Amino acid sequence: MSEPEILFLTESINRFRFDTLILVGGEPTLYIPVINDLLSAVAYTPRVVITTNGGFAVTEELAEKTLRQITGLNEVQLSYDRFHSEFLAMENVENLKKACDRLGLRFSVVLTIQSPLDLALIAQLRKSGEFTIGVQKVVPYGAAKENKISYAYPSFDKEILTQYCPNKDGMVYMCGRGFSVCDIPRRGYEKYFFRTVEQLRESGFYRQITACSFGELAKKVGLHEGTLSAEHSCPCVLCAELFSGPEENSQLRP
């Protein structure tokens, strides 16, 4: 991030006083000076969380030393999946958990699964101690789509139509793009990112995605349950279908 972008972002944070700031990557621990420049300019005390791959935690001492460098850190989330389990030693997980305990930081794991079989990784993680493990499914975008490793739903789950965007109560800032509730950098989605928080909140996209369920949005565009496939059980895939339809048929506007 450039200095002007850091300044602009901190001004936005100070103005809207978000309760929690979650720093994700890439790998946040590779950009600690930038993170500290950002956080040192925040004029209040938000909850600060990082999401990490844990690669730096080769020893408990190094894990603790690294985490100590981050200004005002409150929580560490370890991103874990089948791929990580092949190259990230369980010692790293244990070192990270112990370092968090020593520093008084909350530690949790976000387990991303390709199939229900991946839930077996929970038992492996549990050997490192007691902590919250959240489970999410691999979304079919980017490298996951190219490598065909996204979660395969057996059939369309109509319950998704009663649900809302999982990000509707938060906000994403993507470097060089701006603010959105969408955290997937898909080509063509630039129109759903906005330069300022005000522009996002005033947009039709924001009003609709935060106020309407997926079923309500589907009715607006004339999308019927019978036309939806198993992959539309994924919130992000269904959202893409809703907001990427033919312009003349869509009632959804940025």
PDB file of C-alpha atoms in Angstrom:
ATOM      1  CA  MET A   1       0.000   0.000   0.000  1.00  0.00           C
ATOM      2  CA  SER A   2       1.216   3.480  -0.822  1.00  0.00           C
ATOM      3  CA  GLU A   3       1.419   6.200   1.837  1.00  0.00           C
ATOM      4  CA  PRO A   4      -1.580   8.093   0.371  1.00  0.00           C
ATOM      5  CA  GLU A   5      -3.634   4.879   0.404  1.00  0.00           C
ATOM      6  CA  ILE A   6      -2.671   4.152   4.027  1.00  0.00           C
ATOM      7  CA  LEU A   7      -3.601   7.721   4.975  1.00  0.00           C
ATOM      8  CA  PHE A   8      -6.943   7.485   3.191  1.00  0.00           C
ATOM      9  CA  LEU A   9      -7.750   4.133   4.778  1.00  0.00           C
ATOM     10  CA  THR A  10      -6.900   5.281   8.309  1.00  0.00           C
ATOM     11  CA  GLU A  11      -9.028   8.384   7.818  1.00  0.00           C
ATOM     12  CA  SER A  12     -11.930   6.129   6.805  1.00  0.00           C
ATOM     13  CA  ILE A  13     -11.363   3.831   9.788  1.00  0.00           C
ATOM     14  CA  ASN A  14     -11.254   6.767  12.198  1.00  0.00           C
ATOM     15  CA  ARG A  15     -14.368   8.289  10.717  1.00  0.00           C
ATOM     16  CA  PHE A  16     -16.518   5.151  10.830  1.00  0.00           C
ATOM     17  CA  ARG A  17     -14.869   3.534  13.863  1.00  0.00           C
ATOM     18  CA  PHE A  18     -15.235  -0.107  12.884  1.00  0.00           C
ATOM     19  CA  ASP A  19     -15.305  -2.371  15.951  1.00  0.00           C
ATOM     20  CA  THR A  20     -12.987  -5.014  14.474  1.00  0.00           C
ATOM     21  CA  LEU A  21     -10.206  -4.852  11.895  1.00  0.00           C
ATOM     22  CA  ILE A  22      -9.295  -8.214  10.325  1.00  0.00           C
ATOM     23  CA  LEU A  23      -6.020  -8.207   8.399  1.00  0.00           C
ATOM     24  CA  VAL A  24      -5.763 -10.891   5.734  1.00  0.00           C
ATOM     25  CA  GLY A  25      -3.416 -11.513   2.831  1.00  0.00           C
ATOM     26  CA  GLY A  26      -1.401 -12.797   1.335  1.00  0.00           C
ATOM     27  CA  GLU A  27       0.395 -13.356   4.592  1.00  0.00           C
ATOM     28  CA  PRO A  28       0.004 -10.380   6.987  1.00  0.00           C
ATOM     29  CA  THR A  29       3.209 -11.123   8.920  1.00  0.00           C
ATOM     30  CA  LEU A  30       5.190 -10.268   5.775  1.00  0.00           C
ATOM     31  CA  TYR A  31       3.853  -6.700   5.951  1.00  0.00           C
ATOM     32  CA  ILE A  32       4.154  -5.845   9.637  1.00  0.00           C
ATOM     33  CA  PRO A  33       5.677  -2.358   9.021  1.00  0.00           C
ATOM     34  CA  VAL A  34       2.732  -1.470   6.759  1.00  0.00           C
ATOM     35  CA  ILE A  35       0.248  -2.874   9.278  1.00  0.00           C
ATOM     36  CA  ASN A  36       1.821  -0.867  12.088  1.00  0.00           C
ATOM     37  CA  ASP A  37       1.828   2.318   9.995  1.00  0.00           C
ATOM     38  CA  LEU A  38      -1.878   1.779   9.487  1.00  0.00           C
ATOM     39  CA  LEU A  39      -2.751   0.881  13.074  1.00  0.00           C
ATOM     40  CA  SER A  40      -0.599   3.580  14.652  1.00  0.00           C
ATOM     41  CA  ALA A  41      -2.737   6.197  12.928  1.00  0.00           C
ATOM     42  CA  VAL A  42      -6.021   4.761  14.211  1.00  0.00           C
ATOM     43  CA  ALA A  43      -7.360   7.159  16.844  1.00  0.00           C
ATOM     44  CA  TYR A  44      -9.321   4.620  18.909  1.00  0.00           C
ATOM     45  CA  THR A  45      -8.853   0.997  20.009  1.00  0.00           C
ATOM     46  CA  PRO A  46     -10.507  -1.488  17.651  1.00  0.00           C
ATOM     47  CA  ARG A  47     -10.187  -5.244  17.987  1.00  0.00           C
ATOM     48  CA  VAL A  48      -7.289  -6.302  15.738  1.00  0.00           C
ATOM     49  CA  VAL A  49      -7.236  -9.772  14.168  1.00  0.00           C
ATOM     50  CA  ILE A  50      -4.819 -11.335  11.689  1.00  0.00           C
ATOM     51  CA  THR A  51      -5.397 -14.397   9.506  1.00  0.00           C
ATOM     52  CA  THR A  52      -2.141 -16.275   8.944  1.00  0.00           C
ATOM     53  CA  ASN A  53      -0.844 -19.459   7.332  1.00  0.00           C
ATOM     54  CA  GLY A  54       1.394 -20.021  10.379  1.00  0.00           C
ATOM     55  CA  GLY A  55       4.546 -20.557   8.356  1.00  0.00           C
ATOM     56  CA  PHE A  56       6.570 -18.250  10.606  1.00  0.00           C
ATOM     57  CA  ALA A  57       5.837 -20.266  13.769  1.00  0.00           C
ATOM     58  CA  VAL A  58       8.761 -22.686  13.374  1.00  0.00           C
ATOM     59  CA  THR A  59       9.501 -22.230  17.081  1.00  0.00           C
ATOM     60  CA  GLU A  60       7.410 -20.905  19.935  1.00  0.00           C
ATOM     61  CA  GLU A  61       9.950 -18.139  20.493  1.00  0.00           C
ATOM     62  CA  LEU A  62       9.838 -16.977  16.865  1.00  0.00           C
ATOM     63  CA  ALA A  63       6.055 -17.114  16.853  1.00  0.00           C
ATOM     64  CA  GLU A  64       5.909 -14.958  19.977  1.00  0.00           C
ATOM     65  CA  LYS A  65       8.533 -12.532  18.666  1.00  0.00           C
ATOM     66  CA  THR A  66       6.624 -12.073  15.404  1.00  0.00           C
ATOM     67  CA  LEU A  67       3.247 -11.529  17.046  1.00  0.00           C
ATOM     68  CA  ARG A  68       4.701  -9.038  19.528  1.00  0.00           C
ATOM     69  CA  GLN A  69       5.643  -6.793  16.617  1.00  0.00           C
ATOM     70  CA  ILE A  70       2.031  -6.179  15.577  1.00  0.00           C
ATOM     71  CA  THR A  71       0.503  -3.116  17.232  1.00  0.00           C
ATOM     72  CA  GLY A  72      -2.593  -3.769  19.362  1.00  0.00           C
ATOM     73  CA  LEU A  73      -3.077  -7.377  18.236  1.00  0.00           C
ATOM     74  CA  ASN A  74      -5.979  -9.207  19.925  1.00  0.00           C
ATOM     75  CA  GLU A  75      -6.545 -12.402  17.974  1.00  0.00           C
ATOM     76  CA  VAL A  76      -4.794 -14.788  15.593  1.00  0.00           C
ATOM     77  CA  GLN A  77      -6.751 -16.923  13.120  1.00  0.00           C
ATOM     78  CA  LEU A  78      -4.876 -19.792  11.498  1.00  0.00           C
ATOM     79  CA  SER A  79      -6.020 -20.575   7.960  1.00  0.00           C
ATOM     80  CA  TYR A  80      -5.885 -24.350   7.480  1.00  0.00           C
ATOM     81  CA  ASP A  81      -6.953 -26.902   4.889  1.00  0.00           C
ATOM     82  CA  ARG A  82      -5.863 -30.165   3.293  1.00  0.00           C
ATOM     83  CA  PHE A  83      -3.128 -28.388   1.336  1.00  0.00           C
ATOM     84  CA  HIS A  84      -1.758 -26.660   4.453  1.00  0.00           C
ATOM     85  CA  SER A  85      -1.754 -29.977   6.297  1.00  0.00           C
ATOM     86  CA  GLU A  86       0.798 -31.304   3.789  1.00  0.00           C
ATOM     87  CA  PHE A  87       3.417 -28.605   4.334  1.00  0.00           C
ATOM     88  CA  LEU A  88       2.618 -26.970   7.678  1.00  0.00           C
ATOM     89  CA  ALA A  89       3.988 -29.045  10.541  1.00  0.00           C
ATOM     90  CA  MET A  90       1.677 -29.549  13.490  1.00  0.00           C
ATOM     91  CA  GLU A  91       4.510 -28.120  15.577  1.00  0.00           C
ATOM     92  CA  ASN A  92       3.781 -24.773  13.918  1.00  0.00           C
ATOM     93  CA  VAL A  93       0.169 -24.958  15.053  1.00  0.00           C
ATOM     94  CA  GLU A  94       1.251 -25.853  18.580  1.00  0.00           C
ATOM     95  CA  ASN A  95       3.880 -23.089  18.628  1.00  0.00           C
ATOM     96  CA  LEU A  96       1.356 -20.529  17.448  1.00  0.00           C
ATOM     97  CA  LYS A  97      -1.219 -21.622  20.024  1.00  0.00           C
ATOM     98  CA  LYS A  98       1.345 -21.500  22.859  1.00  0.00           C
ATOM     99  CA  ALA A  99       2.631 -18.091  21.754  1.00  0.00           C
ATOM    100  CA  CYS A 100      -0.925 -16.733  21.735  1.00  0.00           C
ATOM    101  CA  ASP A 101      -1.527 -18.158  25.206  1.00  0.00           C
ATOM    102  CA  ARG A 102       1.620 -16.498  26.529  1.00  0.00           C
ATOM    103  CA  LEU A 103       0.682 -13.165  24.980  1.00  0.00           C
ATOM    104  CA  GLY A 104      -2.954 -13.317  26.073  1.00  0.00           C
ATOM    105  CA  LEU A 105      -4.231 -13.452  22.481  1.00  0.00           C
ATOM    106  CA  ARG A 106      -7.258 -15.406  21.335  1.00  0.00           C
ATOM    107  CA  PHE A 107      -6.327 -18.229  18.958  1.00  0.00           C
ATOM    108  CA  SER A 108      -8.670 -19.919  16.500  1.00  0.00           C
ATOM    109  CA  VAL A 109      -8.533 -21.920  13.278  1.00  0.00           C
ATOM    110  CA  VAL A 110     -10.518 -21.444  10.077  1.00  0.00           C
ATOM    111  CA  LEU A 111     -10.687 -24.858   8.393  1.00  0.00           C
ATOM    112  CA  THR A 112     -11.560 -24.721   4.695  1.00  0.00           C
ATOM    113  CA  ILE A 113     -12.858 -28.004   3.330  1.00  0.00           C
ATOM    114  CA  GLN A 114     -13.153 -29.484  -0.169  1.00  0.00           C
ATOM    115  CA  SER A 115     -15.411 -32.327   0.985  1.00  0.00           C
ATOM    116  CA  PRO A 116     -16.894 -33.662   4.245  1.00  0.00           C
ATOM    117  CA  LEU A 117     -13.912 -36.032   4.437  1.00  0.00           C
ATOM    118  CA  ASP A 118     -11.709 -33.039   5.268  1.00  0.00           C
ATOM    119  CA  LEU A 119     -13.487 -32.744   8.608  1.00  0.00           C
ATOM    120  CA  ALA A 120     -11.106 -35.496   9.741  1.00  0.00           C
ATOM    121  CA  LEU A 121      -8.481 -32.735   9.973  1.00  0.00           C
ATOM    122  CA  ILE A 122     -10.270 -31.450  13.078  1.00  0.00           C
ATOM    123  CA  ALA A 123      -8.992 -34.409  15.102  1.00  0.00           C
ATOM    124  CA  GLN A 124      -5.463 -33.635  13.953  1.00  0.00           C
ATOM    125  CA  LEU A 125      -5.807 -29.989  14.957  1.00  0.00           C
ATOM    126  CA  ARG A 126      -7.263 -30.902  18.333  1.00  0.00           C
ATOM    127  CA  LYS A 127      -3.921 -32.471  19.289  1.00  0.00           C
ATOM    128  CA  SER A 128      -2.575 -28.906  19.562  1.00  0.00           C
ATOM    129  CA  GLY A 129      -5.025 -27.887  22.277  1.00  0.00           C
ATOM    130  CA  GLU A 130      -8.480 -26.454  22.842  1.00  0.00           C
ATOM    131  CA  PHE A 131      -9.534 -23.589  20.575  1.00  0.00           C
ATOM    132  CA  THR A 132     -12.377 -22.627  18.279  1.00  0.00           C
ATOM    133  CA  ILE A 133     -12.365 -24.256  14.842  1.00  0.00           C
ATOM    134  CA  GLY A 134     -14.608 -22.640  12.257  1.00  0.00           C
ATOM    135  CA  VAL A 135     -15.439 -24.568   9.079  1.00  0.00           C
ATOM    136  CA  GLN A 136     -16.027 -23.069   5.649  1.00  0.00           C
ATOM    137  CA  LYS A 137     -16.244 -24.559   2.173  1.00  0.00           C
ATOM    138  CA  VAL A 138     -13.808 -23.873  -0.679  1.00  0.00           C
ATOM    139  CA  VAL A 139     -15.341 -21.299  -3.023  1.00  0.00           C
ATOM    140  CA  PRO A 140     -14.888 -22.049  -6.765  1.00  0.00           C
ATOM    141  CA  TYR A 141     -12.945 -18.952  -7.757  1.00  0.00           C
ATOM    142  CA  GLY A 142      -9.335 -18.183  -8.579  1.00  0.00           C
ATOM    143  CA  ALA A 143      -6.852 -21.010  -8.073  1.00  0.00           C
ATOM    144  CA  ALA A 144      -9.530 -23.218  -6.510  1.00  0.00           C
ATOM    145  CA  LYS A 145     -11.536 -23.165  -9.734  1.00  0.00           C
ATOM    146  CA  GLU A 146      -8.476 -23.636 -11.945  1.00  0.00           C
ATOM    147  CA  ASN A 147      -7.322 -26.615  -9.888  1.00  0.00           C
ATOM    148  CA  LYS A 148     -10.850 -28.010  -9.506  1.00  0.00           C
ATOM    149  CA  ILE A 149     -10.637 -28.219  -5.732  1.00  0.00           C
ATOM    150  CA  SER A 150     -13.807 -26.354  -4.778  1.00  0.00           C
ATOM    151  CA  TYR A 151     -16.419 -27.942  -2.536  1.00  0.00           C
ATOM    152  CA  ALA A 152     -18.783 -30.215  -4.494  1.00  0.00           C
ATOM    153  CA  TYR A 153     -22.373 -29.920  -3.295  1.00  0.00           C
ATOM    154  CA  PRO A 154     -24.381 -33.125  -3.933  1.00  0.00           C
ATOM    155  CA  SER A 155     -27.533 -31.210  -4.894  1.00  0.00           C
ATOM    156  CA  PHE A 156     -29.053 -27.757  -4.673  1.00  0.00           C
ATOM    157  CA  ASP A 157     -29.692 -26.784  -1.046  1.00  0.00           C
ATOM    158  CA  LYS A 158     -32.794 -24.600  -1.103  1.00  0.00           C
ATOM    159  CA  GLU A 159     -31.995 -23.330   2.402  1.00  0.00           C
ATOM    160  CA  ILE A 160     -29.534 -20.949   0.747  1.00  0.00           C
ATOM    161  CA  LEU A 161     -32.531 -18.940  -0.481  1.00  0.00           C
ATOM    162  CA  THR A 162     -33.402 -18.027   3.118  1.00  0.00           C
ATOM    163  CA  GLN A 163     -29.873 -16.858   3.857  1.00  0.00           C
ATOM    164  CA  TYR A 164     -28.136 -13.505   3.429  1.00  0.00           C
ATOM    165  CA  CYS A 165     -24.670 -12.530   2.240  1.00  0.00           C
ATOM    166  CA  PRO A 166     -22.283 -13.762   4.973  1.00  0.00           C
ATOM    167  CA  ASN A 167     -20.429 -10.435   4.750  1.00  0.00           C
ATOM    168  CA  LYS A 168     -23.488  -8.198   5.005  1.00  0.00           C
ATOM    169  CA  ASP A 169     -22.686  -6.999   8.520  1.00  0.00           C
ATOM    170  CA  GLY A 170     -19.096  -6.165   7.664  1.00  0.00           C
ATOM    171  CA  MET A 171     -17.075  -4.433   5.007  1.00  0.00           C
ATOM    172  CA  VAL A 172     -14.035  -5.317   2.924  1.00  0.00           C
ATOM    173  CA  TYR A 173     -11.268  -3.002   1.800  1.00  0.00           C
ATOM    174  CA  MET A 174      -9.225  -4.420  -1.072  1.00  0.00           C
ATOM    175  CA  CYS A 175      -5.961  -2.625  -1.809  1.00  0.00           C
ATOM    176  CA  GLY A 176      -6.143  -0.653  -5.023  1.00  0.00           C
ATOM    177  CA  ARG A 177      -9.858  -1.348  -5.487  1.00  0.00           C
ATOM    178  CA  GLY A 178     -11.799   0.125  -2.601  1.00  0.00           C
ATOM    179  CA  PHE A 179     -14.676  -0.878  -0.327  1.00  0.00           C
ATOM    180  CA  SER A 180     -17.242  -3.628  -0.811  1.00  0.00           C
ATOM    181  CA  VAL A 181     -18.951  -6.479   1.009  1.00  0.00           C
ATOM    182  CA  CYS A 182     -17.513  -8.849  -1.605  1.00  0.00           C
ATOM    183  CA  ASP A 183     -14.113 -10.340  -0.777  1.00  0.00           C
ATOM    184  CA  ILE A 184     -13.591 -12.271  -4.020  1.00  0.00           C
ATOM    185  CA  PRO A 185     -11.572 -10.309  -6.626  1.00  0.00           C
ATOM    186  CA  ARG A 186     -13.409 -11.605  -9.692  1.00  0.00           C
ATOM    187  CA  ARG A 187     -12.795 -10.049 -13.072  1.00  0.00           C
ATOM    188  CA  GLY A 188     -15.697  -7.796 -13.952  1.00  0.00           C
ATOM    189  CA  TYR A 189     -16.616  -7.157 -10.318  1.00  0.00           C
ATOM    190  CA  GLU A 190     -14.829  -3.810 -10.169  1.00  0.00           C
ATOM    191  CA  LYS A 191     -18.228  -2.100 -10.355  1.00  0.00           C
ATOM    192  CA  TYR A 192     -19.099  -3.569  -6.950  1.00  0.00           C
ATOM    193  CA  PHE A 193     -16.101  -1.904  -5.289  1.00  0.00           C
ATOM    194  CA  PHE A 194     -16.365   1.749  -4.297  1.00  0.00           C
ATOM    195  CA  ARG A 195     -13.726   4.350  -3.524  1.00  0.00           C
ATOM    196  CA  THR A 196     -15.288   5.498  -0.255  1.00  0.00           C
ATOM    197  CA  VAL A 197     -17.445   3.987   2.484  1.00  0.00           C
ATOM    198  CA  GLU A 198     -20.134   6.560   1.697  1.00  0.00           C
ATOM    199  CA  GLN A 199     -20.253   5.560  -1.970  1.00  0.00           C
ATOM    200  CA  LEU A 200     -20.599   1.908  -1.022  1.00  0.00           C
ATOM    201  CA  ARG A 201     -23.352   2.513   1.530  1.00  0.00           C
ATOM    202  CA  GLU A 202     -25.289   4.718  -0.895  1.00  0.00           C
ATOM    203  CA  SER A 203     -25.096   2.176  -3.725  1.00  0.00           C
ATOM    204  CA  GLY A 204     -28.020   0.049  -4.820  1.00  0.00           C
ATOM    205  CA  PHE A 205     -25.754  -2.985  -4.566  1.00  0.00           C
ATOM    206  CA  TYR A 206     -25.079  -2.404  -0.856  1.00  0.00           C
ATOM    207  CA  ARG A 207     -28.698  -1.629   0.001  1.00  0.00           C
ATOM    208  CA  GLN A 208     -29.919  -4.795  -1.683  1.00  0.00           C
ATOM    209  CA  ILE A 209     -27.210  -7.233  -0.573  1.00  0.00           C
ATOM    210  CA  THR A 210     -27.529  -6.155   3.067  1.00  0.00           C
ATOM    211  CA  ALA A 211     -31.333  -5.973   3.211  1.00  0.00           C
ATOM    212  CA  CYS A 212     -32.483  -8.902   1.080  1.00  0.00           C
ATOM    213  CA  SER A 213     -32.118 -12.658   1.368  1.00  0.00           C
ATOM    214  CA  PHE A 214     -30.837 -14.559  -1.649  1.00  0.00           C
ATOM    215  CA  GLY A 215     -34.386 -15.748  -2.254  1.00  0.00           C
ATOM    216  CA  GLU A 216     -35.690 -12.173  -2.313  1.00  0.00           C
ATOM    217  CA  LEU A 217     -32.928 -11.151  -4.701  1.00  0.00           C
ATOM    218  CA  ALA A 218     -33.711 -14.152  -6.916  1.00  0.00           C
ATOM    219  CA  LYS A 219     -37.340 -13.041  -7.196  1.00  0.00           C
ATOM    220  CA  LYS A 220     -36.226  -9.581  -8.296  1.00  0.00           C
ATOM    221  CA  VAL A 221     -34.291 -10.997 -11.246  1.00  0.00           C
ATOM    222  CA  GLY A 222     -36.805 -13.732 -12.069  1.00  0.00           C
ATOM    223  CA  LEU A 223     -34.488 -16.564 -11.071  1.00  0.00           C
ATOM    224  CA  HIS A 224     -36.415 -19.685 -10.081  1.00  0.00           C
ATOM    225  CA  GLU A 225     -35.362 -22.536  -7.812  1.00  0.00           C
ATOM    226  CA  GLY A 226     -35.781 -25.043 -10.635  1.00  0.00           C
ATOM    227  CA  THR A 227     -33.080 -23.349 -12.700  1.00  0.00           C
ATOM    228  CA  LEU A 228     -30.454 -23.505  -9.944  1.00  0.00           C
ATOM    229  CA  SER A 229     -27.806 -26.221  -9.843  1.00  0.00           C
ATOM    230  CA  ALA A 230     -25.955 -27.821  -6.933  1.00  0.00           C
ATOM    231  CA  GLU A 231     -23.117 -25.290  -7.139  1.00  0.00           C
ATOM    232  CA  HIS A 232     -25.604 -22.491  -6.445  1.00  0.00           C
ATOM    233  CA  SER A 233     -25.734 -23.794  -2.862  1.00  0.00           C
ATOM    234  CA  CYS A 234     -22.555 -21.750  -2.376  1.00  0.00           C
ATOM    235  CA  PRO A 235     -23.497 -18.168  -1.363  1.00  0.00           C
ATOM    236  CA  CYS A 236     -20.801 -16.605  -3.555  1.00  0.00           C
ATOM    237  CA  VAL A 237     -21.775 -18.620  -6.639  1.00  0.00           C
ATOM    238  CA  LEU A 238     -25.437 -17.734  -6.185  1.00  0.00           C
ATOM    239  CA  CYS A 239     -24.551 -14.075  -5.625  1.00  0.00           C
ATOM    240  CA  ALA A 240     -22.489 -14.076  -8.826  1.00  0.00           C
ATOM    241  CA  GLU A 241     -25.458 -15.522 -10.700  1.00  0.00           C
ATOM    242  CA  LEU A 242     -27.765 -12.858  -9.283  1.00  0.00           C
ATOM    243  CA  PHE A 243     -25.527  -9.886 -10.044  1.00  0.00           C
ATOM    244  CA  SER A 244     -24.073 -11.090 -13.352  1.00  0.00           C
ATOM    245  CA  GLY A 245     -27.276 -11.711 -15.267  1.00  0.00           C
ATOM    246  CA  PRO A 246     -28.237  -9.989 -18.521  1.00  0.00           C
ATOM    247  CA  GLU A 247     -28.524  -6.268 -17.878  1.00  0.00           C
ATOM    248  CA  GLU A 248     -31.936  -6.025 -19.489  1.00  0.00           C
ATOM    249  CA  ASN A 249     -33.335  -8.756 -17.213  1.00  0.00           C
ATOM    250  CA  SER A 250     -31.758  -7.613 -13.979  1.00  0.00           C
ATOM    251  CA  GLN A 251     -33.342  -5.401 -11.364  1.00  0.00           C
ATOM    252  CA  LEU A 252     -30.085  -5.287  -9.418  1.00  0.00           C
ATOM    253  CA  ARG A 253     -27.852  -2.300 -10.003  1.00  0.00           C
ATOM    254  CA  PRO A 254     -24.514  -1.183  -8.527  1.00  0.00           C
TER     255      PRO A 254
END
